[in-house]
mmCIF file of C-alpha atoms and ligand atoms in Angstrom:
data_model
loop_
_atom_site.group_PDB
_atom_site.id
_atom_site.type_symbol
_atom_site.label_atom_id
_atom_site.label_comp_id
_atom_site.label_asym_id
_atom_site.label_seq_id
_atom_site.Cartn_x
_atom_site.Cartn_y
_atom_site.Cartn_z
ATOM 1 C CA UNK A 6 0.000 0.000 0.000
ATOM 2 C CA UNK A 7 1.493 3.395 -0.898
ATOM 3 C CA UNK A 8 2.007 6.023 1.840
ATOM 4 C CA UNK A 9 -0.797 8.300 0.672
ATOM 5 C CA UNK A 10 -3.277 5.445 0.742
ATOM 6 C CA UNK A 11 -2.033 4.302 4.192
ATOM 7 C CA UNK A 12 -2.429 7.858 5.616
ATOM 8 C CA UNK A 13 -5.886 8.026 4.148
ATOM 9 C CA UNK A 14 -6.867 4.710 5.827
ATOM 10 C CA UNK A 15 -5.457 5.823 9.192
ATOM 11 C CA UNK A 16 -7.409 9.101 8.964
ATOM 12 C CA UNK A 17 -10.552 7.228 7.983
ATOM 13 C CA UNK A 18 -10.220 4.834 10.953
ATOM 14 C CA UNK A 19 -9.685 7.741 13.341
ATOM 15 C CA UNK A 20 -12.729 9.471 11.934
ATOM 16 C CA UNK A 21 -14.877 6.328 12.374
ATOM 17 C CA UNK A 22 -13.595 5.861 15.943
ATOM 18 C CA UNK A 23 -14.422 9.515 16.738
ATOM 19 C CA UNK A 24 -17.927 9.181 15.326
ATOM 20 C CA UNK A 25 -18.534 6.017 17.372
ATOM 21 C CA UNK A 26 -17.121 7.691 20.490
ATOM 22 C CA UNK A 27 -19.352 10.749 20.057
ATOM 23 C CA UNK A 28 -22.383 8.549 19.425
ATOM 24 C CA UNK A 29 -21.635 6.430 22.499
ATOM 25 C CA UNK A 30 -21.126 9.577 24.580
ATOM 26 C CA UNK A 31 -24.515 10.820 23.458
ATOM 27 C CA UNK A 32 -26.070 7.414 24.250
ATOM 28 C CA UNK A 33 -24.454 7.396 27.664
ATOM 29 C CA UNK A 34 -25.821 10.858 28.413
ATOM 30 C CA UNK A 35 -29.281 9.969 27.102
ATOM 31 C CA UNK A 36 -29.223 6.773 29.102
ATOM 32 C CA UNK A 37 -28.353 8.817 32.166
ATOM 33 C CA UNK A 38 -32.072 9.048 32.925
ATOM 34 C CA UNK A 39 -32.686 5.585 34.271
ATOM 35 C CA UNK A 40 -36.466 5.353 34.176
ATOM 36 C CA UNK A 41 -36.674 2.082 36.080
ATOM 37 C CA UNK A 42 -34.460 3.414 38.866
ATOM 38 C CA UNK A 43 -36.363 6.715 38.999
ATOM 39 C CA UNK A 44 -39.700 4.907 39.148
ATOM 40 C CA UNK A 45 -38.505 2.680 41.945
ATOM 41 C CA UNK A 46 -37.103 5.675 43.873
ATOM 42 C CA UNK A 47 -40.383 7.571 43.436
ATOM 43 C CA UNK A 48 -42.506 4.608 44.528
ATOM 44 C CA UNK A 49 -40.458 4.219 47.700
ATOM 45 C CA UNK A 50 -40.802 7.915 48.465
ATOM 46 C CA UNK A 51 -44.569 7.950 47.855
ATOM 47 C CA UNK A 52 -45.020 4.840 49.975
ATOM 48 C CA UNK A 53 -43.048 6.503 52.778
ATOM 49 C CA UNK A 54 -45.353 9.518 52.584
ATOM 50 C CA UNK A 55 -48.519 7.453 52.366
ATOM 51 C CA UNK A 56 -47.956 5.392 55.511
ATOM 52 C CA UNK A 57 -47.613 8.483 57.680
ATOM 53 C CA UNK A 58 -50.603 10.479 56.450
ATOM 54 C CA UNK A 59 -52.694 11.442 59.492
ATOM 55 C CA UNK A 60 -56.368 10.713 59.800
ATOM 56 C CA UNK A 61 -57.529 14.328 60.141
ATOM 57 C CA UNK A 62 -59.075 17.083 58.039
ATOM 58 C CA UNK A 63 -55.573 18.344 57.194
ATOM 59 C CA UNK A 64 -53.957 15.372 55.520
ATOM 60 C CA UNK A 65 -52.851 16.285 51.997
ATOM 61 C CA UNK A 66 -49.027 16.408 51.963
ATOM 62 C CA UNK A 67 -47.926 19.825 50.699
ATOM 63 C CA UNK A 68 -44.335 20.595 51.719
ATOM 64 C CA UNK A 69 -41.522 19.474 53.978
ATOM 65 C CA UNK A 70 -41.078 21.447 57.171
ATOM 66 C CA UNK A 71 -37.863 22.938 58.568
ATOM 67 C CA UNK A 72 -36.838 19.646 60.244
ATOM 68 C CA UNK A 73 -36.220 18.294 56.712
ATOM 69 C CA UNK A 74 -38.547 15.308 57.056
ATOM 70 C CA UNK A 75 -42.052 16.101 58.401
ATOM 71 C CA UNK A 76 -44.777 16.950 55.939
ATOM 72 C CA UNK A 77 -46.928 20.031 56.332
ATOM 73 C CA UNK A 78 -50.469 18.831 55.591
ATOM 74 C CA UNK A 79 -53.294 20.892 54.100
ATOM 75 C CA UNK A 80 -57.013 20.474 53.411
ATOM 76 C CA UNK A 81 -58.660 19.945 50.031
ATOM 77 C CA UNK A 82 -59.166 23.719 49.726
ATOM 78 C CA UNK A 83 -55.447 24.518 49.577
ATOM 79 C CA UNK A 84 -54.209 25.559 46.129
ATOM 80 C CA UNK A 85 -51.767 22.633 46.046
ATOM 81 C CA UNK A 86 -54.317 19.952 46.984
ATOM 82 C CA UNK A 87 -54.513 18.389 43.498
ATOM 83 C CA UNK A 88 -50.798 17.671 43.165
ATOM 84 C CA UNK A 89 -50.784 14.797 45.655
ATOM 85 C CA UNK A 90 -53.527 12.797 43.928
ATOM 86 C CA UNK A 91 -51.914 13.760 40.609
ATOM 87 C CA UNK A 92 -48.642 12.213 41.788
ATOM 88 C CA UNK A 93 -50.478 9.031 42.718
ATOM 89 C CA UNK A 94 -52.074 8.870 39.247
ATOM 90 C CA UNK A 95 -48.646 9.405 37.668
ATOM 91 C CA UNK A 96 -47.180 6.670 39.889
ATOM 92 C CA UNK A 97 -49.864 4.348 38.544
ATOM 93 C CA UNK A 98 -49.008 5.383 34.993
ATOM 94 C CA UNK A 99 -45.243 5.072 35.475
ATOM 95 C CA UNK A 100 -45.305 1.739 37.289
ATOM 96 C CA UNK A 101 -48.545 0.094 36.162
ATOM 97 C CA UNK A 102 -49.116 -0.983 39.784
ATOM 98 C CA UNK A 103 -52.860 -1.077 40.683
ATOM 99 C CA UNK A 104 -52.195 -0.080 44.292
ATOM 100 C CA UNK A 105 -51.379 3.455 43.136
ATOM 101 C CA UNK A 106 -54.638 3.652 41.236
ATOM 102 C CA UNK A 107 -56.575 2.766 44.404
ATOM 103 C CA UNK A 108 -54.790 5.423 46.441
ATOM 104 C CA UNK A 109 -55.144 7.983 43.665
ATOM 105 C CA UNK A 110 -58.885 7.359 43.430
ATOM 106 C CA UNK A 111 -59.249 7.724 47.196
ATOM 107 C CA UNK A 112 -57.452 11.083 47.410
ATOM 108 C CA UNK A 113 -59.064 12.367 44.214
ATOM 109 C CA UNK A 114 -62.569 11.965 45.674
ATOM 110 C CA UNK A 115 -61.647 14.210 48.573
ATOM 111 C CA UNK A 116 -61.388 17.169 46.209
ATOM 112 C CA UNK A 117 -64.863 16.711 44.730
ATOM 113 C CA UNK A 118 -66.550 19.511 46.748
ATOM 114 C CA UNK A 119 -64.265 22.074 45.097
ATOM 115 C CA UNK A 120 -66.164 21.729 41.835
ATOM 116 C CA UNK A 121 -69.504 22.577 43.461
ATOM 117 C CA UNK A 122 -68.631 25.067 46.206
ATOM 118 C CA UNK A 123 -68.360 28.803 45.369
ATOM 119 C CA UNK A 124 -65.004 29.284 43.666
ATOM 120 C CA UNK A 125 -62.326 30.718 45.936
ATOM 121 C CA UNK A 126 -59.669 31.332 43.283
ATOM 122 C CA UNK A 127 -58.201 30.452 39.884
ATOM 123 C CA UNK A 128 -56.334 27.446 41.266
ATOM 124 C CA UNK A 129 -59.306 25.213 40.550
ATOM 125 C CA UNK A 130 -57.444 24.150 37.415
ATOM 126 C CA UNK A 131 -54.397 22.934 39.354
ATOM 127 C CA UNK A 132 -56.660 21.266 41.892
ATOM 128 C CA UNK A 133 -59.217 19.536 39.693
ATOM 129 C CA UNK A 134 -57.372 18.915 36.434
ATOM 130 C CA UNK A 135 -54.420 17.195 38.134
ATOM 131 C CA UNK A 136 -56.708 14.980 40.211
ATOM 132 C CA UNK A 137 -59.983 14.383 38.347
ATOM 133 C CA UNK A 138 -58.506 15.209 34.934
ATOM 134 C CA UNK A 139 -55.823 12.544 35.293
ATOM 135 C CA UNK A 140 -58.382 10.181 36.824
ATOM 136 C CA UNK A 141 -60.601 10.455 33.762
ATOM 137 C CA UNK A 142 -57.692 10.223 31.324
ATOM 138 C CA UNK A 143 -56.456 7.001 32.924
ATOM 139 C CA UNK A 144 -59.759 5.278 33.725
ATOM 140 C CA UNK A 145 -62.428 6.730 31.412
ATOM 141 C CA UNK A 146 -64.914 6.703 34.325
ATOM 142 C CA UNK A 147 -67.567 9.254 33.410
ATOM 143 C CA UNK A 148 -68.242 10.550 36.919
ATOM 144 C CA UNK A 149 -64.695 11.975 36.895
ATOM 145 C CA UNK A 150 -65.469 13.848 33.671
ATOM 146 C CA UNK A 151 -68.611 15.339 35.239
ATOM 147 C CA UNK A 152 -66.580 16.816 38.087
ATOM 148 C CA UNK A 153 -64.074 18.362 35.652
ATOM 149 C CA UNK A 154 -66.945 19.931 33.702
ATOM 150 C CA UNK A 155 -68.517 21.372 36.860
ATOM 151 C CA UNK A 156 -65.154 22.809 37.914
ATOM 152 C CA UNK A 157 -64.655 24.440 34.514
ATOM 153 C CA UNK A 158 -68.035 26.186 34.776
ATOM 154 C CA UNK A 159 -67.116 27.304 38.248
ATOM 155 C CA UNK A 160 -63.717 28.687 37.138
ATOM 156 C CA UNK A 161 -65.403 30.544 34.284
ATOM 157 C CA UNK A 162 -67.438 32.582 36.791
ATOM 158 C CA UNK A 163 -64.191 34.463 37.551
ATOM 159 C CA UNK A 164 -63.911 35.714 33.957
ATOM 160 C CA UNK A 165 -64.361 39.461 33.530
ATOM 161 C CA UNK A 166 -65.329 40.198 29.883
ATOM 162 C CA UNK A 167 -64.386 43.887 30.284
ATOM 163 C CA UNK A 168 -60.813 42.850 31.060
ATOM 164 C CA UNK A 169 -60.721 39.643 29.034
ATOM 165 C CA UNK A 170 -59.054 37.543 31.738
ATOM 166 C CA UNK A 171 -59.948 35.402 34.738
ATOM 167 C CA UNK A 172 -59.679 37.050 38.147
ATOM 168 C CA UNK A 173 -56.941 35.098 39.926
ATOM 169 C CA UNK A 174 -57.459 36.129 43.548
ATOM 170 C CA UNK A 175 -61.042 37.207 44.308
ATOM 171 C CA UNK A 176 -60.059 38.805 47.600
ATOM 172 C CA UNK A 177 -57.849 41.494 49.115
ATOM 173 C CA UNK A 178 -54.161 40.683 48.633
ATOM 174 C CA UNK A 179 -51.530 43.278 49.642
ATOM 175 C CA UNK A 180 -50.642 45.703 46.823
ATOM 176 C CA UNK A 181 -53.362 44.382 44.459
ATOM 177 C CA UNK A 182 -55.808 47.288 44.828
ATOM 178 C CA UNK A 183 -58.795 45.115 45.639
ATOM 179 C CA UNK A 184 -61.562 45.192 44.421
ATOM 180 C CA UNK A 185 -59.773 45.865 41.131
ATOM 181 C CA UNK A 186 -59.077 42.871 38.898
ATOM 182 C CA UNK A 187 -55.799 40.931 39.342
ATOM 183 C CA UNK A 188 -54.401 38.254 37.051
ATOM 184 C CA UNK A 189 -51.274 36.253 37.832
ATOM 185 C CA UNK A 190 -49.069 34.462 35.316
ATOM 186 C CA UNK A 191 -49.700 31.139 37.125
ATOM 187 C CA UNK A 192 -53.304 31.400 35.919
ATOM 188 C CA UNK A 193 -52.156 30.335 32.435
ATOM 189 C CA UNK A 194 -51.987 26.706 33.615
ATOM 190 C CA UNK A 195 -55.632 26.713 34.651
ATOM 191 C CA UNK A 196 -56.745 27.427 31.096
ATOM 192 C CA UNK A 197 -56.161 23.754 30.310
ATOM 193 C CA UNK A 198 -59.229 22.886 32.386
ATOM 194 C CA UNK A 199 -61.350 25.223 30.234
ATOM 195 C CA UNK A 200 -59.966 24.006 26.898
ATOM 196 C CA UNK A 201 -60.451 20.404 27.920
ATOM 197 C CA UNK A 202 -63.995 20.960 29.166
ATOM 198 C CA UNK A 203 -64.996 22.767 25.948
ATOM 199 C CA UNK A 204 -63.929 19.692 23.968
ATOM 200 C CA UNK A 205 -65.413 17.082 26.300
ATOM 201 C CA UNK A 206 -69.020 18.136 26.739
ATOM 202 C CA UNK A 207 -68.717 21.661 28.156
ATOM 203 C CA UNK A 208 -69.774 24.949 26.550
ATOM 204 C CA UNK A 209 -67.890 26.519 23.611
ATOM 205 C CA UNK A 210 -67.670 29.711 25.658
ATOM 206 C CA UNK A 211 -65.063 28.022 27.880
ATOM 207 C CA UNK A 212 -62.750 27.784 24.873
ATOM 208 C CA UNK A 213 -63.237 31.477 24.052
ATOM 209 C CA UNK A 214 -62.590 32.518 27.644
ATOM 210 C CA UNK A 215 -59.317 30.578 27.621
ATOM 211 C CA UNK A 216 -58.203 32.114 24.311
ATOM 212 C CA UNK A 217 -59.115 35.611 25.472
ATOM 213 C CA UNK A 218 -57.167 35.126 28.700
ATOM 214 C CA UNK A 219 -54.097 33.843 26.825
ATOM 215 C CA UNK A 220 -54.139 36.754 24.359
ATOM 216 C CA UNK A 221 -54.695 39.451 26.947
ATOM 217 C CA UNK A 222 -51.944 37.985 29.118
ATOM 218 C CA UNK A 223 -49.600 37.928 26.119
ATOM 219 C CA UNK A 224 -50.242 41.666 25.641
ATOM 220 C CA UNK A 225 -49.887 42.768 29.254
ATOM 221 C CA UNK A 226 -47.786 40.332 31.220
ATOM 222 C CA UNK A 227 -44.464 40.520 29.367
ATOM 223 C CA UNK A 228 -41.571 42.918 28.967
ATOM 224 C CA UNK A 229 -39.908 43.578 25.631
ATOM 225 C CA UNK A 230 -37.429 40.747 26.310
ATOM 226 C CA UNK A 231 -40.320 38.272 26.926
ATOM 227 C CA UNK A 232 -39.682 37.894 30.645
ATOM 228 C CA UNK A 233 -42.867 37.859 32.660
ATOM 229 C CA UNK A 234 -44.385 40.091 35.297
ATOM 230 C CA UNK A 235 -45.967 38.052 38.043
ATOM 231 C CA UNK A 236 -49.196 40.054 38.428
ATOM 232 C CA UNK A 237 -51.133 42.547 36.327
ATOM 233 C CA UNK A 238 -53.823 44.645 37.995
ATOM 234 C CA UNK A 239 -56.581 45.819 35.652
ATOM 235 C CA UNK A 240 -59.401 48.270 36.176
ATOM 236 C CA UNK A 241 -62.338 45.965 36.674
ATOM 237 C CA UNK A 242 -64.827 48.409 35.112
ATOM 238 C CA UNK A 243 -63.065 49.523 31.923
ATOM 239 C CA UNK A 244 -60.473 46.727 31.539
ATOM 240 C CA UNK A 245 -57.483 49.083 31.361
ATOM 241 C CA UNK A 246 -54.173 47.947 32.772
ATOM 242 C CA UNK A 247 -53.347 49.731 36.041
ATOM 243 C CA UNK A 248 -50.004 48.190 37.018
ATOM 244 C CA UNK A 249 -47.551 45.308 36.586
ATOM 245 C CA UNK A 250 -46.085 44.048 39.855
ATOM 246 C CA UNK A 251 -44.649 41.032 41.629
ATOM 247 C CA UNK A 252 -45.996 39.010 44.506
ATOM 248 C CA UNK A 253 -43.544 36.122 44.814
ATOM 249 C CA UNK A 254 -40.572 37.450 42.850
ATOM 250 C CA UNK A 255 -37.526 39.534 43.829
ATOM 251 C CA UNK A 256 -38.821 42.756 42.235
ATOM 252 C CA UNK A 257 -41.585 44.011 39.964
ATOM 253 C CA UNK A 258 -39.183 43.924 37.020
ATOM 254 C CA UNK A 259 -37.359 40.678 37.811
ATOM 255 C CA UNK A 260 -37.822 37.250 36.201
ATOM 256 C CA UNK A 261 -39.315 35.090 38.953
ATOM 257 C CA UNK A 262 -38.277 31.574 37.904
ATOM 258 C CA UNK A 263 -41.520 29.723 38.513
ATOM 259 C CA UNK A 264 -43.552 32.520 36.980
ATOM 260 C CA UNK A 265 -41.575 32.175 33.750
ATOM 261 C CA UNK A 266 -41.974 28.391 33.921
ATOM 262 C CA UNK A 267 -45.757 28.815 34.105
ATOM 263 C CA UNK A 268 -45.568 31.001 30.993
ATOM 264 C CA UNK A 269 -43.493 28.402 29.090
ATOM 265 C CA UNK A 270 -45.786 25.557 30.064
ATOM 266 C CA UNK A 271 -48.919 27.648 29.595
ATOM 267 C CA UNK A 272 -48.247 28.937 26.063
ATOM 268 C CA UNK A 273 -47.077 25.492 24.925
ATOM 269 C CA UNK A 274 -50.398 24.076 26.125
ATOM 270 C CA UNK A 275 -52.393 26.939 24.563
ATOM 271 C CA UNK A 276 -50.730 26.215 21.218
ATOM 272 C CA UNK A 277 -51.620 22.516 21.554
ATOM 273 C CA UNK A 278 -55.257 23.424 22.198
ATOM 274 C CA UNK A 279 -55.655 26.174 19.569
ATOM 275 C CA UNK A 280 -53.027 25.392 16.904
ATOM 276 C CA UNK A 281 -52.697 29.175 16.507
ATOM 277 C CA UNK A 282 -49.068 29.806 15.380
ATOM 278 C CA UNK A 283 -49.007 33.093 17.312
ATOM 279 C CA UNK A 284 -48.973 31.077 20.525
ATOM 280 C CA UNK A 285 -46.264 28.720 19.247
ATOM 281 C CA UNK A 286 -44.059 31.669 18.380
ATOM 282 C CA UNK A 287 -44.700 33.187 21.780
ATOM 283 C CA UNK A 288 -44.014 29.911 23.621
ATOM 284 C CA UNK A 289 -40.579 29.806 21.988
ATOM 285 C CA UNK A 290 -39.805 33.411 22.891
ATOM 286 C CA UNK A 291 -40.636 32.971 26.566
ATOM 287 C CA UNK A 292 -38.671 29.714 26.558
ATOM 288 C CA UNK A 293 -35.558 31.058 24.856
ATOM 289 C CA UNK A 294 -35.030 33.923 27.285
ATOM 290 C CA UNK A 295 -35.323 31.452 30.169
ATOM 291 C CA UNK A 296 -32.877 28.946 28.620
ATOM 292 C CA UNK A 297 -30.363 31.679 27.768
ATOM 293 C CA UNK A 298 -30.119 32.767 31.380
ATOM 294 C CA UNK A 299 -29.986 29.390 33.164
ATOM 295 C CA UNK A 300 -27.038 28.405 35.364
ATOM 296 C CA UNK A 301 -24.842 25.553 34.173
ATOM 297 C CA UNK A 302 -26.822 22.753 35.841
ATOM 298 C CA UNK A 303 -30.065 24.007 34.218
ATOM 299 C CA UNK A 304 -31.890 24.438 37.535
ATOM 300 C CA UNK A 305 -32.661 28.126 38.082
ATOM 301 C CA UNK A 306 -32.190 30.198 41.187
ATOM 302 C CA UNK A 307 -35.601 31.155 42.582
ATOM 303 C CA UNK A 308 -35.427 34.520 40.771
ATOM 304 C CA UNK A 309 -33.091 35.167 37.834
ATOM 305 C CA UNK A 310 -32.444 38.710 39.045
ATOM 306 C CA UNK A 311 -31.704 38.102 42.709
ATOM 307 C CA UNK A 312 -28.434 40.041 43.217
ATOM 308 C CA UNK A 313 -27.287 37.371 45.696
ATOM 309 C CA UNK A 314 -26.902 34.710 43.008
ATOM 310 C CA UNK A 315 -25.122 32.237 43.455
ATOM 311 C CA UNK A 316 -25.709 32.538 47.221
ATOM 312 C CA UNK A 317 -29.456 32.230 47.070
ATOM 313 C CA UNK A 318 -31.815 29.235 46.871
ATOM 314 C CA UNK A 319 -32.729 27.358 43.713
ATOM 315 C CA UNK A 320 -36.207 26.478 42.572
ATOM 316 C CA UNK A 321 -36.126 22.885 41.341
ATOM 317 C CA UNK A 322 -39.890 23.014 40.741
ATOM 318 C CA UNK A 323 -39.384 25.559 37.942
ATOM 319 C CA UNK A 324 -36.887 23.172 36.311
ATOM 320 C CA UNK A 325 -39.406 20.312 36.534
ATOM 321 C CA UNK A 326 -42.213 22.432 35.017
ATOM 322 C CA UNK A 327 -39.961 23.562 32.161
ATOM 323 C CA UNK A 328 -38.584 20.070 31.472
ATOM 324 C CA UNK A 329 -42.130 18.778 31.170
ATOM 325 C CA UNK A 330 -43.135 21.676 28.892
ATOM 326 C CA UNK A 331 -40.077 21.216 26.655
ATOM 327 C CA UNK A 332 -40.873 17.547 26.077
ATOM 328 C CA UNK A 333 -44.095 18.834 24.546
ATOM 329 C CA UNK A 334 -42.817 21.988 22.824
ATOM 330 C CA UNK A 335 -39.996 20.065 21.110
ATOM 331 C CA UNK A 336 -42.636 18.215 19.074
ATOM 332 C CA UNK A 337 -44.257 21.364 17.675
ATOM 333 C CA UNK A 338 -41.234 23.299 16.408
ATOM 334 C CA UNK A 339 -39.000 22.588 13.380
ATOM 335 C CA UNK A 340 -36.775 19.500 13.826
ATOM 336 C CA UNK A 341 -33.500 21.304 14.514
ATOM 337 C CA UNK A 342 -34.939 23.491 17.257
ATOM 338 C CA UNK A 343 -36.979 20.554 18.539
ATOM 339 C CA UNK A 344 -33.780 18.554 19.027
ATOM 340 C CA UNK A 345 -32.282 21.399 21.068
ATOM 341 C CA UNK A 346 -35.372 21.674 23.301
ATOM 342 C CA UNK A 347 -35.532 17.923 23.777
ATOM 343 C CA UNK A 348 -31.861 17.685 24.679
ATOM 344 C CA UNK A 349 -32.236 20.522 27.200
ATOM 345 C CA UNK A 350 -35.226 18.787 28.770
ATOM 346 C CA UNK A 351 -33.274 15.531 29.071
ATOM 347 C CA UNK A 352 -30.342 17.336 30.663
ATOM 348 C CA UNK A 353 -32.701 19.093 33.090
ATOM 349 C CA UNK A 354 -34.125 15.732 34.158
ATOM 350 C CA UNK A 355 -30.652 14.275 34.509
ATOM 351 C CA UNK A 356 -29.570 17.215 36.625
ATOM 352 C CA UNK A 357 -32.647 16.910 38.855
ATOM 353 C CA UNK A 358 -32.193 13.154 39.212
ATOM 354 C CA UNK A 359 -28.494 13.415 40.053
ATOM 355 C CA UNK A 360 -28.366 16.468 42.271
ATOM 356 C CA UNK A 361 -31.837 17.394 43.510
ATOM 357 C CA UNK A 362 -33.267 14.183 44.961
ATOM 358 C CA UNK A 363 -34.160 14.389 48.628
ATOM 359 C CA UNK A 364 -31.942 12.788 51.244
ATOM 360 C CA UNK A 365 -33.125 9.615 52.989
ATOM 361 C CA UNK A 366 -35.526 10.444 55.794
ATOM 362 C CA UNK A 367 -37.352 12.958 53.612
ATOM 363 C CA UNK A 368 -40.139 11.181 51.697
ATOM 364 C CA UNK A 369 -40.657 13.910 49.110
ATOM 365 C CA UNK A 370 -38.966 13.410 45.736
ATOM 366 C CA UNK A 371 -37.180 16.670 44.884
ATOM 367 C CA UNK A 372 -35.402 19.034 47.241
ATOM 368 C CA UNK A 373 -34.345 22.673 46.711
ATOM 369 C CA UNK A 374 -37.775 23.976 45.774
ATOM 370 C CA UNK A 375 -38.646 27.539 46.752
ATOM 371 C CA UNK A 376 -42.262 28.525 47.328
ATOM 372 C CA UNK A 377 -42.614 32.140 48.472
ATOM 373 C CA UNK A 378 -39.212 33.707 49.127
ATOM 374 C CA UNK A 379 -40.373 37.271 49.922
ATOM 375 C CA UNK A 380 -42.785 35.824 52.499
ATOM 376 C CA UNK A 381 -40.072 33.668 54.026
ATOM 377 C CA UNK A 382 -42.167 30.545 53.452
ATOM 378 C CA UNK A 383 -41.216 27.182 51.933
ATOM 379 C CA UNK A 384 -37.679 28.138 50.977
ATOM 380 C CA UNK A 385 -35.187 25.550 49.759
ATOM 381 C CA UNK A 386 -37.400 22.619 50.679
ATOM 382 C CA UNK A 387 -39.661 20.036 48.986
ATOM 383 C CA UNK A 388 -43.121 21.021 47.720
ATOM 384 C CA UNK A 389 -45.669 18.723 46.098
ATOM 385 C CA UNK A 390 -45.834 20.640 42.789
ATOM 386 C CA UNK A 391 -42.097 20.104 42.226
ATOM 387 C CA UNK A 392 -42.648 16.358 42.595
ATOM 388 C CA UNK A 393 -45.765 16.378 40.404
ATOM 389 C CA UNK A 394 -44.096 18.087 37.430
ATOM 390 C CA UNK A 395 -40.961 15.984 37.842
ATOM 391 C CA UNK A 396 -43.075 12.840 37.489
ATOM 392 C CA UNK A 397 -44.932 14.361 34.554
ATOM 393 C CA UNK A 398 -41.634 15.177 32.837
ATOM 394 C CA UNK A 399 -40.442 11.590 33.346
ATOM 395 C CA UNK A 400 -43.670 10.275 31.832
ATOM 396 C CA UNK A 401 -43.381 12.586 28.846
ATOM 397 C CA UNK A 402 -39.774 11.507 28.386
ATOM 398 C CA UNK A 403 -40.840 7.868 28.557
ATOM 399 C CA UNK A 404 -43.610 8.401 26.006
ATOM 400 C CA UNK A 405 -41.316 10.285 23.628
ATOM 401 C CA UNK A 406 -38.817 7.450 23.685
ATOM 402 C CA UNK A 407 -41.536 5.054 22.591
HETATM 403 N N1 LIG B 519 -49.202 29.379 41.984
HETATM 404 C C1 LIG B 519 -48.379 29.758 43.057
HETATM 405 C C2 LIG B 519 -46.952 29.412 42.898
HETATM 406 O O1 LIG B 519 -46.476 29.084 41.827
HETATM 407 O O2 LIG B 519 -46.253 29.477 43.876
#
């Protein structure tokens, strides 16, 4: 063999070896999410929580207290009440074990009154869609559907047609100029209840309310760089915007991590339900500004503009919400961008699985979740919504791999 030919063969072999090495590296990273191990870990944690639930009116596990292991329990009326039964439904879906279905059905029923009592705030979507919505999706039992429909009608009573959005907190909250009309970015998630109801036996008006809310929020809740304000206060009589402020963030003009995660998840879902490309474009814009500013491990600090970063708590729940949303958004955008979103979501899950699991003794799933930093409550702990969206992200990952 002449020298030129030999050099060419050596180069070719090196090239093939490099390609195989890169491919294996990618496989190894992809395989870093071990679904069987995660499912087993989650089942152990849920079982540990379940056996200690007290027999009292306050018995829905919400967050881990300062001792790092005891749950703070709440009643069915708490805004987070639907996440626990939602986790049990997801455990059933992830593992296929009937025992989780029985527990999920039990805790779901406890929330039933919410759909028929006077509505106390916008969180009805979180409460009823995660519990009864998942129950219906996984069992097809019609009585579950009826409860979701009743809840959607109830949520719609908070819609103000002058403003074009749902009133989030129908009560006096500091700095919200009650009885003017407030809308919080979190409210985007609750639109899913309305969309779903309109397509499963409810009134068409529910669909139009949801679209109006999404459009009005798009106009008023975002800065020029697509970061979100937490709250907008509108004049309840003429619908004009009065102010844009925060409630749970560092400052009125800061990017509160979970608020932005609700926007990413919310506009992805609104695109799924409407197929209006305006919402798809917007979902990408609110996503891209979030991704651009993430720390290296892809789990944000509780507020992107806290001047104390890196010496301030994370919010692992925001990472779980965004990972779940990206597993959906990656399917709607062109292939190249979809691959980037999907890869980011996988890396977020890997990061959460490797570095944000709770320590033994704590029966929640994720640690380092921050609830309400300015209030000094639920900081750097475990909260049920972090666990719920983490499980949802794992399920979406599992389904995408199929
Ligand atoms: N919806 C309230 C929160 O995200 O903390």
